[in-house]
Every structure is written in C-alpha cells, then in structure tokens.
XYZ file of C-alpha atoms in Angstrom:
97
model
C 41.381 79.265 -27.658
C 42.954 77.904 -30.793
C 46.577 77.008 -31.572
C 47.460 80.449 -32.926
C 46.173 82.166 -29.812
C 48.026 79.690 -27.589
C 51.263 80.463 -29.462
C 50.621 84.199 -29.169
C 49.947 84.027 -25.419
C 52.970 81.737 -24.831
C 55.255 84.133 -26.710
C 53.953 87.053 -24.692
C 54.412 85.352 -21.305
C 57.848 83.930 -22.060
C 59.098 86.984 -23.957
C 60.160 84.998 -27.004
C 59.089 85.494 -30.598
C 55.896 83.916 -31.825
C 57.988 81.884 -34.273
C 60.051 80.424 -31.422
C 56.957 79.792 -29.293
C 55.349 78.023 -32.277
C 58.412 75.814 -32.747
C 58.381 74.872 -29.057
C 54.661 74.090 -29.102
C 55.021 71.997 -32.276
C 57.908 70.078 -30.717
C 55.950 69.422 -27.507
C 52.886 68.242 -29.413
C 55.013 66.024 -31.664
C 56.746 64.431 -28.663
C 53.385 63.871 -26.953
C 51.920 62.262 -30.110
C 54.931 59.989 -30.463
C 54.648 58.903 -26.816
C 50.956 58.088 -27.282
C 51.695 56.174 -30.479
C 54.224 54.119 -28.489
C 51.504 53.275 -25.962
C 52.717 55.587 -23.205
C 50.436 57.689 -21.025
C 51.212 61.362 -20.468
C 50.919 62.856 -16.991
C 51.324 66.585 -16.449
C 51.272 67.438 -12.744
C 48.821 70.230 -12.021
C 47.126 69.892 -15.416
C 46.005 66.343 -16.101
C 46.769 63.116 -17.903
C 46.234 61.644 -21.349
C 45.695 57.918 -21.170
C 45.115 55.230 -23.763
C 42.149 53.009 -22.960
C 41.379 49.798 -24.747
C 37.753 49.080 -25.535
C 36.462 45.606 -26.149
C 34.676 44.706 -29.337
C 30.990 45.504 -28.946
C 28.035 44.884 -31.179
C 26.093 47.306 -33.332
C 22.711 47.029 -34.948
C 22.045 47.638 -38.623
C 19.043 49.961 -38.483
C 17.734 48.913 -41.883
C 17.790 45.135 -41.318
C 17.883 44.918 -37.523
C 20.837 42.554 -37.836
C 23.465 42.562 -35.066
C 26.957 43.179 -36.390
C 30.194 42.621 -34.483
C 32.245 45.708 -33.721
C 36.014 45.985 -33.567
C 38.151 46.459 -30.494
C 39.740 49.877 -30.430
C 41.976 52.176 -28.472
C 40.635 55.541 -27.367
C 42.365 58.555 -25.893
C 41.068 59.845 -22.570
C 41.911 63.130 -20.805
C 41.491 63.388 -17.044
C 41.970 66.806 -15.499
C 44.011 67.038 -12.297
C 42.328 68.045 -9.065
C 44.151 71.395 -9.172
C 42.860 72.178 -12.668
C 39.300 71.122 -11.827
C 39.315 73.332 -8.710
C 40.750 76.281 -10.647
C 38.142 75.968 -13.396
C 35.275 75.623 -10.909
C 36.471 78.662 -8.918
C 36.656 80.731 -12.098
C 33.160 79.610 -13.067
C 31.766 80.626 -9.675
C 33.351 84.081 -10.057
C 31.743 84.551 -13.479
C 28.265 83.659 -12.180
C-alpha cells in the first residue's frame, strides 16, 4: 500500500474527502517527524513504536587496500510492532495459507 491508497482508504472509512484525509495524514506524519527530530520516541498502542537507537562508531574495511577505517556514530530509526499487530498479521497469514 502506498500513501495515495492509504489516503483513499482513510477517506472511505471516515467518510471525509480524500483532500481532507490527505491533509490529516500529512499533519500526522509531520508531527511524527518533528517528534523524532526532537529525540522523542513514538508509541502507538495496538500498532507499535518508533524508537531512535544510537549506534556506536564501528570500523569498516577498505576492500581495495584492506585498511581498517573508523566509522561514525549514528542514530537509526527502529520500528517494533506491538503484540496485537504481530498476532493480527500472523493470523491473517495463516488464513491465506
């Protein structure tokens, strides 16, 4: 499912126009991005959580010379599905099989 389809389905379920559903989705995504930029985690009960994880600086190898090069520490975004979502997805998968 892409963003357009998500907007279309949201508009259908909530009985609002696709334009209004798009505005709401854009606002929600913008708020979520701003929260993540500020270092906050996002937890959506029944769906999952988006968490920032800090990785230490590692080392990498230059394949041409074999030289070890220091890496940089970085922050990565991690999604963890809630138990309810995992169970729902697994049940749906079992029905399809």
